[in-house]
Coordinates of C-alpha atoms in Angstrom, one line a residue:
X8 CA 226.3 -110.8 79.5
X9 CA 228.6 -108.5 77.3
X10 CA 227.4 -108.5 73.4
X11 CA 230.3 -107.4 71.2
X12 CA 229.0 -105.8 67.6
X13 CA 229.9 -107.0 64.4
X14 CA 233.4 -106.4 64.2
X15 CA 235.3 -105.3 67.2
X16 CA 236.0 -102.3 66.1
X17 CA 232.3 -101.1 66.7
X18 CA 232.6 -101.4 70.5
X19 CA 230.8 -103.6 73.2
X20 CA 227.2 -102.6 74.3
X21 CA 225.6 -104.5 77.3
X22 CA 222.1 -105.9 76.9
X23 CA 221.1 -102.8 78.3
X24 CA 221.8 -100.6 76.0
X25 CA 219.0 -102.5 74.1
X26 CA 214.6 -102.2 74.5
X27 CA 212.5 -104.3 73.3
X28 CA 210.3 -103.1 69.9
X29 CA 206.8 -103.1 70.9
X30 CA 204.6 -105.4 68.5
X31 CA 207.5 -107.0 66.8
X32 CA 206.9 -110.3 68.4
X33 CA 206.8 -112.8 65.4
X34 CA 206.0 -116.4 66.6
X35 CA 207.8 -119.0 64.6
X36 CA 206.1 -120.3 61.2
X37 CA 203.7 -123.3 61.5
X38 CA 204.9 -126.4 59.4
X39 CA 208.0 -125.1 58.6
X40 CA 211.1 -126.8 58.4
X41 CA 214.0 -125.1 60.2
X42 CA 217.1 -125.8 57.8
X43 CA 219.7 -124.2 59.9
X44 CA 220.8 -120.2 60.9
X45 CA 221.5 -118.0 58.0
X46 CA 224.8 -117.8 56.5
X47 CA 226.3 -115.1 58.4
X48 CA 227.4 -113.0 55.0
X49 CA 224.0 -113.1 53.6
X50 CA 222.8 -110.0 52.9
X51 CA 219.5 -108.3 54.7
X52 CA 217.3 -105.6 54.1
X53 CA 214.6 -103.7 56.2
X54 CA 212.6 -100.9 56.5
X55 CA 213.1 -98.7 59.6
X56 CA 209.9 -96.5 60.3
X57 CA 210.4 -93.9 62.6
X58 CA 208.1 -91.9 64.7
X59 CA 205.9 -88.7 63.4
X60 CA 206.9 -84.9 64.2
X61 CA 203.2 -84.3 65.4
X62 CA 200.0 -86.6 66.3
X63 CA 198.5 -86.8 63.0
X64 CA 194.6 -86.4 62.7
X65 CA 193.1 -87.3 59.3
X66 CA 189.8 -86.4 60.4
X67 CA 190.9 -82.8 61.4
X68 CA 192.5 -81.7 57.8
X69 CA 190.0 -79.6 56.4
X70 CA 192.2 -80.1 52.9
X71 CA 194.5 -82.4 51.7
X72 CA 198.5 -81.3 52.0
X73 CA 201.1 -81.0 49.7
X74 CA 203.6 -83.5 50.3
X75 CA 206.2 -80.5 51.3
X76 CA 203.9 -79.6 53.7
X77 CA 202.7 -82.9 54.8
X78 CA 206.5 -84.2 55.5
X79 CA 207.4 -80.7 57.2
X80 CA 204.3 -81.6 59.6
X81 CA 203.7 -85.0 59.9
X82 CA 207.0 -87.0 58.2
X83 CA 210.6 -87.7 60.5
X84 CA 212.6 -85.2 61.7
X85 CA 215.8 -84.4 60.4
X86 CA 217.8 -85.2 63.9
X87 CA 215.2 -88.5 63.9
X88 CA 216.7 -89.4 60.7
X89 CA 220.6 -88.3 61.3
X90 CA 220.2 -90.5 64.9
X91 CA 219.1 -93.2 62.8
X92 CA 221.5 -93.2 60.2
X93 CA 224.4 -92.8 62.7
X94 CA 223.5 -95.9 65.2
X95 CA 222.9 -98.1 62.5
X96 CA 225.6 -97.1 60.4
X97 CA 227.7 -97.5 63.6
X98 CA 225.8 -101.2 63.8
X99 CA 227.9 -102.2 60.8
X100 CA 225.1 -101.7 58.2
X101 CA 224.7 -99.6 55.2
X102 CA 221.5 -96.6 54.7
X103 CA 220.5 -96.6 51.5
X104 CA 218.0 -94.6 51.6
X105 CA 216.2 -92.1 53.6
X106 CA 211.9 -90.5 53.1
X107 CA 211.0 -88.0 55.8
X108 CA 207.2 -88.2 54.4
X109 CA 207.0 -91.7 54.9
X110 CA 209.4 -92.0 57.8
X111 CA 211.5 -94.7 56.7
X112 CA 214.6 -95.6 56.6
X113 CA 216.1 -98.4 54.4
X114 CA 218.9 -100.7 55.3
X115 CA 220.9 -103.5 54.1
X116 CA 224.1 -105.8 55.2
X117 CA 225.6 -109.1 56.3
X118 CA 223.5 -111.4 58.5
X119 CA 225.6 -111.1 61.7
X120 CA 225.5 -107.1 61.4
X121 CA 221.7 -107.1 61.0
X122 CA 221.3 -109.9 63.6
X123 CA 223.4 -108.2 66.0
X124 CA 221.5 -104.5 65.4
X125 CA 218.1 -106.1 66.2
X126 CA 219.3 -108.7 69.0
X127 CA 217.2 -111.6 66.7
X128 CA 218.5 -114.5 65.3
X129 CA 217.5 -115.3 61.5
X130 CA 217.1 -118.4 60.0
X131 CA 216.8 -120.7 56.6
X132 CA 213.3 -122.5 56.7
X133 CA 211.5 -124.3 54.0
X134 CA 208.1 -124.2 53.8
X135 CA 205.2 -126.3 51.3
X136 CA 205.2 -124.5 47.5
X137 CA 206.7 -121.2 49.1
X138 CA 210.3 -122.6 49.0
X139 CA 213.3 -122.0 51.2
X140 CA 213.2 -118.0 52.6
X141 CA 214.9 -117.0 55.6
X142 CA 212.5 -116.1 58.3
X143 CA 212.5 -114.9 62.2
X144 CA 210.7 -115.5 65.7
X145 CA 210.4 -113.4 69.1
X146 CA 210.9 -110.2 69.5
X147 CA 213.3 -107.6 68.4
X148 CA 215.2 -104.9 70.2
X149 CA 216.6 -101.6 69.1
X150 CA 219.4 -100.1 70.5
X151 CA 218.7 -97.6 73.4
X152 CA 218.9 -94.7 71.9
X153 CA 216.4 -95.6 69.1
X154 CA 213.7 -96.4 71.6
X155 CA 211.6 -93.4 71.5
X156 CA 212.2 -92.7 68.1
X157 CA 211.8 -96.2 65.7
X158 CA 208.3 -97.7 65.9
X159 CA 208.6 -100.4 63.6
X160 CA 211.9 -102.7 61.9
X161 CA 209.7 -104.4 58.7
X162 CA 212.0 -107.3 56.9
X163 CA 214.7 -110.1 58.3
X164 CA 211.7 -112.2 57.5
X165 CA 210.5 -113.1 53.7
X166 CA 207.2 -115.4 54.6
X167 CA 204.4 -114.7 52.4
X168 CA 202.5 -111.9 53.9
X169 CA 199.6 -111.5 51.9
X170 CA 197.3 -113.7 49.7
X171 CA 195.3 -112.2 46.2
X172 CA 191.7 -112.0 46.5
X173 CA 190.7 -113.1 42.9
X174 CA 188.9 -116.1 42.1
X175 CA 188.4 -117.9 38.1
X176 CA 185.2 -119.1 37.8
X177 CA 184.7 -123.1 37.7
X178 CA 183.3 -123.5 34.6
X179 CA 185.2 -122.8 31.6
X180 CA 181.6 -122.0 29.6
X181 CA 180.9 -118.8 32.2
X182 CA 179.9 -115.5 30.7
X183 CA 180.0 -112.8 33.0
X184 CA 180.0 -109.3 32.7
X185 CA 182.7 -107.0 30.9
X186 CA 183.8 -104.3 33.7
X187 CA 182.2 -101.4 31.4
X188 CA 179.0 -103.4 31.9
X189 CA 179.0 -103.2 35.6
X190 CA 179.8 -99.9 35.5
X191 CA 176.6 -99.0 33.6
X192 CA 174.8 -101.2 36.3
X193 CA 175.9 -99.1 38.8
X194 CA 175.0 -95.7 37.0
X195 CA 178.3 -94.7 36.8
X196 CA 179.3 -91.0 36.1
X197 CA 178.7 -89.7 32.2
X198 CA 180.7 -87.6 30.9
X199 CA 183.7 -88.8 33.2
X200 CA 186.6 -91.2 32.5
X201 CA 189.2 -90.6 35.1
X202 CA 191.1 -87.7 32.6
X203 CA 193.6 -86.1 34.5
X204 CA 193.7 -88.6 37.8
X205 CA 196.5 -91.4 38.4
X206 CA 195.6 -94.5 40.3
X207 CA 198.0 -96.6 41.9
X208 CA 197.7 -100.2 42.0
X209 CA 200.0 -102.3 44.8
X210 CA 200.7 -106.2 43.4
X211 CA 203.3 -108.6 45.5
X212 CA 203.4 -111.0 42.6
X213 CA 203.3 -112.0 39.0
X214 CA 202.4 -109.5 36.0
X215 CA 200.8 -108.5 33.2
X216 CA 201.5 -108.9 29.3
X217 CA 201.5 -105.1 27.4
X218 CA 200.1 -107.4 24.3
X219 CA 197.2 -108.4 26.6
X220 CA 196.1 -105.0 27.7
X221 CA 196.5 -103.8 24.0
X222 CA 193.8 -106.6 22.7
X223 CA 191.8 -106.5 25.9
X224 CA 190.6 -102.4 25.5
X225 CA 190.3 -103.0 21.9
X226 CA 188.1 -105.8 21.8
X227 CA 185.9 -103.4 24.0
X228 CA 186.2 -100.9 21.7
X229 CA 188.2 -98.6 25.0
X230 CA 191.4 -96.8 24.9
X231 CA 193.8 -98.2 25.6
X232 CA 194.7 -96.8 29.3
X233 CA 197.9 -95.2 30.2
X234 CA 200.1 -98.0 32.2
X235 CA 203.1 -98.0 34.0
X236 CA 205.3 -101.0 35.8
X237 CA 207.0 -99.3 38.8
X238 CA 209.9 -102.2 41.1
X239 CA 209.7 -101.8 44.7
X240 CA 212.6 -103.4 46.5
X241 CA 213.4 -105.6 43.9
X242 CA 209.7 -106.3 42.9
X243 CA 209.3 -106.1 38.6
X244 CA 206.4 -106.9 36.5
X245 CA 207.3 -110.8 35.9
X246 CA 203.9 -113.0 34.6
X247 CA 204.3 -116.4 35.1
X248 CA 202.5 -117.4 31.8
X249 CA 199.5 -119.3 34.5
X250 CA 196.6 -117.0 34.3
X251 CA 195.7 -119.2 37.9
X252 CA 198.7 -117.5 39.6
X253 CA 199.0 -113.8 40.5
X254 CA 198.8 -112.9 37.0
X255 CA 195.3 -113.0 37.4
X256 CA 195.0 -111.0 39.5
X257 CA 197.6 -108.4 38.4
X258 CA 195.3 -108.6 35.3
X259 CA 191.9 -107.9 37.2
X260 CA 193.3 -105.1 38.5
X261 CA 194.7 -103.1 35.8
X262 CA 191.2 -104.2 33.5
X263 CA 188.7 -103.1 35.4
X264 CA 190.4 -100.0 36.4
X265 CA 191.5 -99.1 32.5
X266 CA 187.7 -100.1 31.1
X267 CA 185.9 -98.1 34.3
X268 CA 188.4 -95.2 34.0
X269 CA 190.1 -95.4 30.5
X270 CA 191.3 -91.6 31.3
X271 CA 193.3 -92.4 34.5
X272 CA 197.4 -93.9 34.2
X273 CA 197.8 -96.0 36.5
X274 CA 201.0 -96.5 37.8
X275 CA 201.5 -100.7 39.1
X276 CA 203.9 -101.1 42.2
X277 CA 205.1 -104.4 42.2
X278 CA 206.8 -105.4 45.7
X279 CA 207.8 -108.5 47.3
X280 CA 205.4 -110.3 49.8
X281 CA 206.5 -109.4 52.6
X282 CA 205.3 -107.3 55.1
X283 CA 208.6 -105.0 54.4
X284 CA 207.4 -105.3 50.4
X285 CA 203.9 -104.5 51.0
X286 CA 204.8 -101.3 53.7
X287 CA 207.1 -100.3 51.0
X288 CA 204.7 -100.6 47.8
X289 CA 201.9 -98.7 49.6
X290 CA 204.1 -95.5 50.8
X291 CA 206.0 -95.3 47.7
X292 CA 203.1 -95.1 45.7
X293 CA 201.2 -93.1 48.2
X294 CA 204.1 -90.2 48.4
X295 CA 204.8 -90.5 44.7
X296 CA 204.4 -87.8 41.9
X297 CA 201.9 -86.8 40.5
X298 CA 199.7 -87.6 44.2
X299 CA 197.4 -90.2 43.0
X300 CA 193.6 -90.1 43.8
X301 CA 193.6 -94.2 44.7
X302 CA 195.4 -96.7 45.7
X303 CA 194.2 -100.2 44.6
X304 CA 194.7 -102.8 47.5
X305 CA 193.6 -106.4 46.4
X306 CA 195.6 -108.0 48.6
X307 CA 195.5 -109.2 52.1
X308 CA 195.5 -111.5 55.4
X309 CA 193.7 -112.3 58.2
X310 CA 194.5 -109.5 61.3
X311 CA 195.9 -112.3 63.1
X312 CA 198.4 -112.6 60.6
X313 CA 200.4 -109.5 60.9
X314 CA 202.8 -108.3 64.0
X315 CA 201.1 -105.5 65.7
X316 CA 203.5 -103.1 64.5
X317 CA 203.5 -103.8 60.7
X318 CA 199.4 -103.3 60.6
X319 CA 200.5 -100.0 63.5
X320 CA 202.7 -99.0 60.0
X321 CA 200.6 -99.8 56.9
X322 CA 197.3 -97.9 59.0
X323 CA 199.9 -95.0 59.3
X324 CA 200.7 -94.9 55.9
X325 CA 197.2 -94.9 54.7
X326 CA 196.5 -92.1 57.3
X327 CA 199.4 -90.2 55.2
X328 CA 197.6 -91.2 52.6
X329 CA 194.3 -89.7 53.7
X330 CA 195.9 -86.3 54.7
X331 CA 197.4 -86.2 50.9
X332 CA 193.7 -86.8 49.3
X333 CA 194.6 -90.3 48.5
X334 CA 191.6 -92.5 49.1
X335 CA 193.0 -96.8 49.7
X336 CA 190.9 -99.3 48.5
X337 CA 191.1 -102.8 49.9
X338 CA 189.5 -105.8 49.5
X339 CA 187.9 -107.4 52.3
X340 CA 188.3 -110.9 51.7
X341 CA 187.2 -114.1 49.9
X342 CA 186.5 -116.3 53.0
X343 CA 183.6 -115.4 54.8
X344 CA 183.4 -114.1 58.4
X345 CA 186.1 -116.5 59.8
X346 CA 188.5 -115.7 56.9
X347 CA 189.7 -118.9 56.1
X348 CA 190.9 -119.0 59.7
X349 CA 190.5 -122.7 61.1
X350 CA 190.6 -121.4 65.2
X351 CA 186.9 -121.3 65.1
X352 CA 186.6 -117.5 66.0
X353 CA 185.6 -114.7 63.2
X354 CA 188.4 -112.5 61.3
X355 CA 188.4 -109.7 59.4
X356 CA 190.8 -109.0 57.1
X357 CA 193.8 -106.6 57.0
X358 CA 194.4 -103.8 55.2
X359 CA 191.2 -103.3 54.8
X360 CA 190.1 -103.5 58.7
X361 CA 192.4 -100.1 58.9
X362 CA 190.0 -97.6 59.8
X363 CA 192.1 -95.2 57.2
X364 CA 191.2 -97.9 54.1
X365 CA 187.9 -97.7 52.1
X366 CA 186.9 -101.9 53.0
X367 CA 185.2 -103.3 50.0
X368 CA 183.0 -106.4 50.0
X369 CA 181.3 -108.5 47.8
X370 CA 178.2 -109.4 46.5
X371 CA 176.5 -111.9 43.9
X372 CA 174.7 -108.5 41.0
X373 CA 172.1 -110.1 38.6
X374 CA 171.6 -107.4 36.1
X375 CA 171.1 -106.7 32.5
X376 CA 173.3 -104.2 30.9
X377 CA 172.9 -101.4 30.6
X378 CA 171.1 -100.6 33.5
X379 CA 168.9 -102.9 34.5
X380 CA 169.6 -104.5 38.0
X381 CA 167.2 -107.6 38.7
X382 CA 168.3 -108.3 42.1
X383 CA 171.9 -108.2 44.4
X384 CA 172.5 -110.2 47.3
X385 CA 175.7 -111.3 49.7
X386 CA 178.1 -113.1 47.5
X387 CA 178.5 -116.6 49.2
X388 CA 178.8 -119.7 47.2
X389 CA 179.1 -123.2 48.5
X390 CA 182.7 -124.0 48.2
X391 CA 183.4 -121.0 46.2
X392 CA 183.8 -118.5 48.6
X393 CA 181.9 -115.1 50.3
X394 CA 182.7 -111.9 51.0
X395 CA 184.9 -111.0 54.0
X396 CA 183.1 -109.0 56.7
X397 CA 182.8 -108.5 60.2
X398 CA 184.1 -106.6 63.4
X399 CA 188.1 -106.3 63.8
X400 CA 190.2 -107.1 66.6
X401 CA 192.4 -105.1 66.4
X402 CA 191.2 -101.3 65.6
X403 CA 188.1 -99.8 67.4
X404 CA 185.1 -98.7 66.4
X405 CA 186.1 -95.4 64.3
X406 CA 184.2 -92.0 64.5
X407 CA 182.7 -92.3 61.5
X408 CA 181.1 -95.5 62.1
X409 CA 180.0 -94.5 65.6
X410 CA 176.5 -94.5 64.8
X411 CA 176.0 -96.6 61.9
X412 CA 174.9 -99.4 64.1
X413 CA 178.1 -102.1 63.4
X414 CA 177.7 -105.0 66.2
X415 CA 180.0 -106.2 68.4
X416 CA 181.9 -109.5 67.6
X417 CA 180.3 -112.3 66.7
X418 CA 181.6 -114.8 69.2
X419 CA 183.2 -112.8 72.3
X420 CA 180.8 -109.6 71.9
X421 CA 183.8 -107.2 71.6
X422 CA 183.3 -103.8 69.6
X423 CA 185.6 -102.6 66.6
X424 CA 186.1 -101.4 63.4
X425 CA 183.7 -102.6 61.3
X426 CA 184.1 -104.3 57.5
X427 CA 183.4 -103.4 54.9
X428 CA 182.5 -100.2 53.9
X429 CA 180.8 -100.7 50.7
X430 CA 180.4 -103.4 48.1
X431 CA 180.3 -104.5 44.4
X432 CA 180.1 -107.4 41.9
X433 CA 181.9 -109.9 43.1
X434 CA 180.7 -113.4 42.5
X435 CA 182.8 -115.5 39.8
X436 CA 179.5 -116.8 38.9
X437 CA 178.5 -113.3 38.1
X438 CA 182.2 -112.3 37.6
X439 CA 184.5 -110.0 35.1
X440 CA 185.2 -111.2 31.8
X441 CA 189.0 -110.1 31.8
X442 CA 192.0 -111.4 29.3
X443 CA 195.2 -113.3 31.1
X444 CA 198.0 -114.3 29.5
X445 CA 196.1 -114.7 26.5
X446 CA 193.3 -116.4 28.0
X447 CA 190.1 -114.7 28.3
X448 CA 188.7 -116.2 31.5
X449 CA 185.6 -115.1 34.1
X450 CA 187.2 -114.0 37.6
X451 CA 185.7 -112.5 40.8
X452 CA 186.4 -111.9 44.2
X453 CA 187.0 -109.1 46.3
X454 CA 189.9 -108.5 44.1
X455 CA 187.6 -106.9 41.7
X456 CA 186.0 -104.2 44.1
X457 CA 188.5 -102.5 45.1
X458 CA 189.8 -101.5 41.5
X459 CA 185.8 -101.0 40.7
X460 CA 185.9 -98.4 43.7
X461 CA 189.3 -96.8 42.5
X462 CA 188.1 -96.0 38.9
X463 CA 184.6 -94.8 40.5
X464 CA 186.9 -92.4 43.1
X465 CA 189.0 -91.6 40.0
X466 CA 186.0 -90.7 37.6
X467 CA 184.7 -88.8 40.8
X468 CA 187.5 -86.6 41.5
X469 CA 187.5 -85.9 38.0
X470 CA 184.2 -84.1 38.0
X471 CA 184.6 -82.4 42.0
X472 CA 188.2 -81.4 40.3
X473 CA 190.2 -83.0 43.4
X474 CA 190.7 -86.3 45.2
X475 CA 188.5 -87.0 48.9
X476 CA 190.9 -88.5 50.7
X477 CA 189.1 -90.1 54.2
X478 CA 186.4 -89.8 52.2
X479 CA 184.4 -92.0 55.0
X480 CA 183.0 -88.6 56.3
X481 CA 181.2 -88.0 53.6
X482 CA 179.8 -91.5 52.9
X483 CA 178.3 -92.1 56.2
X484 CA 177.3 -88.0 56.8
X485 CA 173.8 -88.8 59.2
X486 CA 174.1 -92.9 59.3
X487 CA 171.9 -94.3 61.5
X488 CA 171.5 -98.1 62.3
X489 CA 169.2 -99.6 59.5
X490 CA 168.7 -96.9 57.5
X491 CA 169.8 -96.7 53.6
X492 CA 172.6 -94.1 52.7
X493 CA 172.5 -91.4 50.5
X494 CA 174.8 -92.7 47.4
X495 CA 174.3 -96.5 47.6
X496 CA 171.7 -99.1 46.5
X497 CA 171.3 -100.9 50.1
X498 CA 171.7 -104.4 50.0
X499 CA 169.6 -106.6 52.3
X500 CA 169.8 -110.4 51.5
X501 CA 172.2 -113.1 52.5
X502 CA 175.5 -113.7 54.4
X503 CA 179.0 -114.4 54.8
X504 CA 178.4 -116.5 57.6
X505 CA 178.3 -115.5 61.2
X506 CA 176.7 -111.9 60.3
X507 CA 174.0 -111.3 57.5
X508 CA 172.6 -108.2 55.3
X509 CA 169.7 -106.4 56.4
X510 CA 168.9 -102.2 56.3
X511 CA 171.4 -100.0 56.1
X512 CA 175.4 -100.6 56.9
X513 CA 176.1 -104.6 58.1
X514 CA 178.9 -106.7 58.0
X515 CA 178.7 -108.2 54.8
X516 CA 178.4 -105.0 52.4
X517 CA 178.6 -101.9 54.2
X518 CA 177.1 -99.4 52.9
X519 CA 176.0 -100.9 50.2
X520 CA 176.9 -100.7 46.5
X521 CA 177.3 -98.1 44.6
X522 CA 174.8 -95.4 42.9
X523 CA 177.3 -93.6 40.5
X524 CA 175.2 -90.2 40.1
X525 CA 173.8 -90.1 43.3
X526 CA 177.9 -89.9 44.7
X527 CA 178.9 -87.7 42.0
X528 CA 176.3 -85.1 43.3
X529 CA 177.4 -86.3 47.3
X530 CA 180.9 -85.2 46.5
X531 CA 180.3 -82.4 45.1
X532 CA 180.9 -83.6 41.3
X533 CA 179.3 -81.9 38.4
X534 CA 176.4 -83.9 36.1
X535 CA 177.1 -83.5 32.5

């Protein structure tokens, strides 16, 4: 068979001039109706990621790199990119733009060219509340040339890649706590606010009112945090005006951040969701300027969910993050040890089952402010949800965890990675009072430890005077299976339902949660 590139002027290549991307295999979307192919002038974007110089080692940096450094070591090569930007320019499509520290390559053009480059075919579905998007199935191909040197084509597919992690509490009468409150709970830092330190926060949807933020911190009596709105491939800051959609979440995130660490900007990435959007948000904000010290993740999907090569990418770019000091924070999930997975086997969820992410789980905290702690269990609620947890399928068990005691599956007795790595509040019962499009409304979830964690890493760094990167090493430095770690208040009751707490790290909160002083002095921070 003879395949002739868009416009004959580019030449004919045989199918044998083509190899088949490894992990791009993207089976068709369930339920979807298939409207017909994609209008052949439509235009198409993705994100090219190419391969490193050198085998990067997180765990063998002794210090974080400057990004000039980092790209000259670990980023594309210059002939990498030129090859790229010559085949696919020769493909009929258009580069517009090129990151050696990330190692990706953007392009866009017509349907047929993009089709044609990738041997795929692309097509208009419809599917539920989502809408019409164009989505593909099966597996793509690169031309020959590119074999070695492209790991992973992100895009030609717009299905909803991630879901938020947040959930409102039921009753419209709930208290909660304010973020500040949980902070004092968990003996955060004095003396520290996150001065000096940027967090970035990744969102694939809605947005957040300015007027909002600037009557939220006041009514707590907090200034008002420096925060920015950054687009990613077309991404903006857009609320929908329905505190129940992602604007409640995009809200979660910026308030518990800006009342834990009123010192820190935070800069918000807002992206599409798609697996392209998501890859994008994260390695912008993780090679942006000033280097941030976190990276707020509250968004995710069951491993299953993702082509092996986009969770191959997004690890990669939170290894890049590690080597530049950044420290990921992901939430682990709002569905248990299955994660709302209906195949009757256990799931963890990704990003945070990437052994270069700082998991974070949930649990149920019954305090009283200012530092009274009554008791802290597993956050699982009948028909409200409970922290993700458990062993992943798809990274191994990583150094760090080697002798922390994590189990092997539940179910087919495999080893992994295991999730979480640490915990916090997380119950809506016991939630975050937090102010959305003018409502001021009780939300949990997942959602709300992995900012908690950021503004902790933020008022951290602040006091050590740099960012920890990996900073895993540190927090299980001499685990050992059921016993309690230096840094964290060890919780020991309850479950997410096919693994439960008990001493030391497990399934359903890691680590534990954490003990604010007692980490400030384990990194290295100075006490006020």
């Amino acid at each position: 068979m003879v395949f002739r590139s868009p416009g004959d002027d580019h030449g004919v290549m045989t199918d044998s001039q083509w190899v088949p991307l490894s992990g791009s295999l993207r089976p068709a979307l369930a339920e979807a109706e298939v409207l017909g192919p994609l209008d052949a002038d439509a235009t198409v974007t993705a994100t090219v990621v190419l391969r490193r110089r050198a085998e990067l080692d997180v765990a063998a940096l002794s210090e974080p790199l400057a990004p000039e450094e980092f790209a000259d070591r670990y980023g594309a090569s210059a002939d990498d990119l030129d090859l790229v930007r010559t085949v696919l320019t020769d493909a009929g499509l258009t580069v517009t733009d090129a990151h050696a520290g990330s190692r990706r390559v953007s392009v866009r053009g017509p349907a047929r060219a993009m089709t044609a480059a990738f041997k795929t075919e692309l097509n208009r579905v419809r599917y539920g509340e989502t809408g019409e998007f164009a989505a593909r199935s099966g597996e793509l191909q690169v031309p020959a040339e590119l074999g070695d040197v492209v790991v992973a084509v992100l895009g030609l597919d717009e299905r909803p890649q991630a879901r938020a992690m947040f959930r409102r509490h039921k009753k419209a009468a709930a208290k909660g706590y304010t973020p500040d409150q949980v902070g004092q709970l968990y003996g955060f830092p004095a003396g520290t606010d996150g001065t000096g330190q940027t967090v970035a926060v990744i969102e694939l949807g809605g947005g957040y009112k300015p007027e909002d933020l600037t009557k939220y911190f006041s009514g707590l009596k907090i200034t008002e945090p420096k925060v920015t709105a950054a687009g990613v491939d077309g991404g903006k800051n857009a609320p929908t005006g329905d505190p129940n959609s992602a604007d409640g979440e995009v809200a979660l995130d910026i308030e518990v951040i800006g009342a834990l660490a009123p010192g820190a900007a935070q800069i918000v990435y807002f992206a599409p969701n798609t697996d392209q959007g998501f890859l994008d948000a994260v390695s912008t904000a993780v090679h942006a300027s000033p280097t941030p010290v976190a990276v707020s993740i509250s968004w995710g999907q069951s491993e299953d969910q993702w082509t092996p090569q986009a969770r191959s990418a997004m690890d990669q770019a939170f290894a890049d993050a590690a080597a530049l000091g950044v420290t990921v924070c992901c939430a682990s999930g709002d569905n248990g040890s299955a994660d709302g997975q209906t195949d009757g086997a256990q799931h963890v969820d990704f990003p945070a089952s990437s052994p270069h992410a700082l998991a974070c789980g949930g649990t149920k905290l019954d305090g009283t402010p200012p530092s009274t702690v009554n008791s802290e269990t597993v956050w699982n609620t009948a028909g409200g949800g409970a922290t993700g947890g458990g062993v992943s399928d798809a990274f191994p068990v990583p150094d760090y965890q080697k002798s922390a005691g994590v189990p092997t599956r539940a179910g087919d007795g495999k080893p992994g990675r295991g999730v979480p790595d640490v915990a916090g509040n997380a119950d809506p019962a016991t939630g975050y009072q937090v102010l959305v499009d003018g409502q001021q409304i009780v939300v949990g979830g997942t959602s709300a430890v992995s900012p908690l964690w950021s503004a902790l890493l933020a008022r951290l760094a602040q006091s050590a005077g740099r960012g920890f990167g990996l900073v895993h090493s540190k927090l299980y430095a001499g685990v050992g299976a059921g016993k309690a770690q230096p840094g964290f208040r060890d919780v020991t009751e309850g479950s997410n339902g096919a693994y439960s707490a008990a001493a030391g790290w497990d399934a359903c909160t890691g680590l534990g949660t954490p003990d604010g002083a007692a980490l400030q002095k384990l990194l290295g921070g100075k006490a006020s």
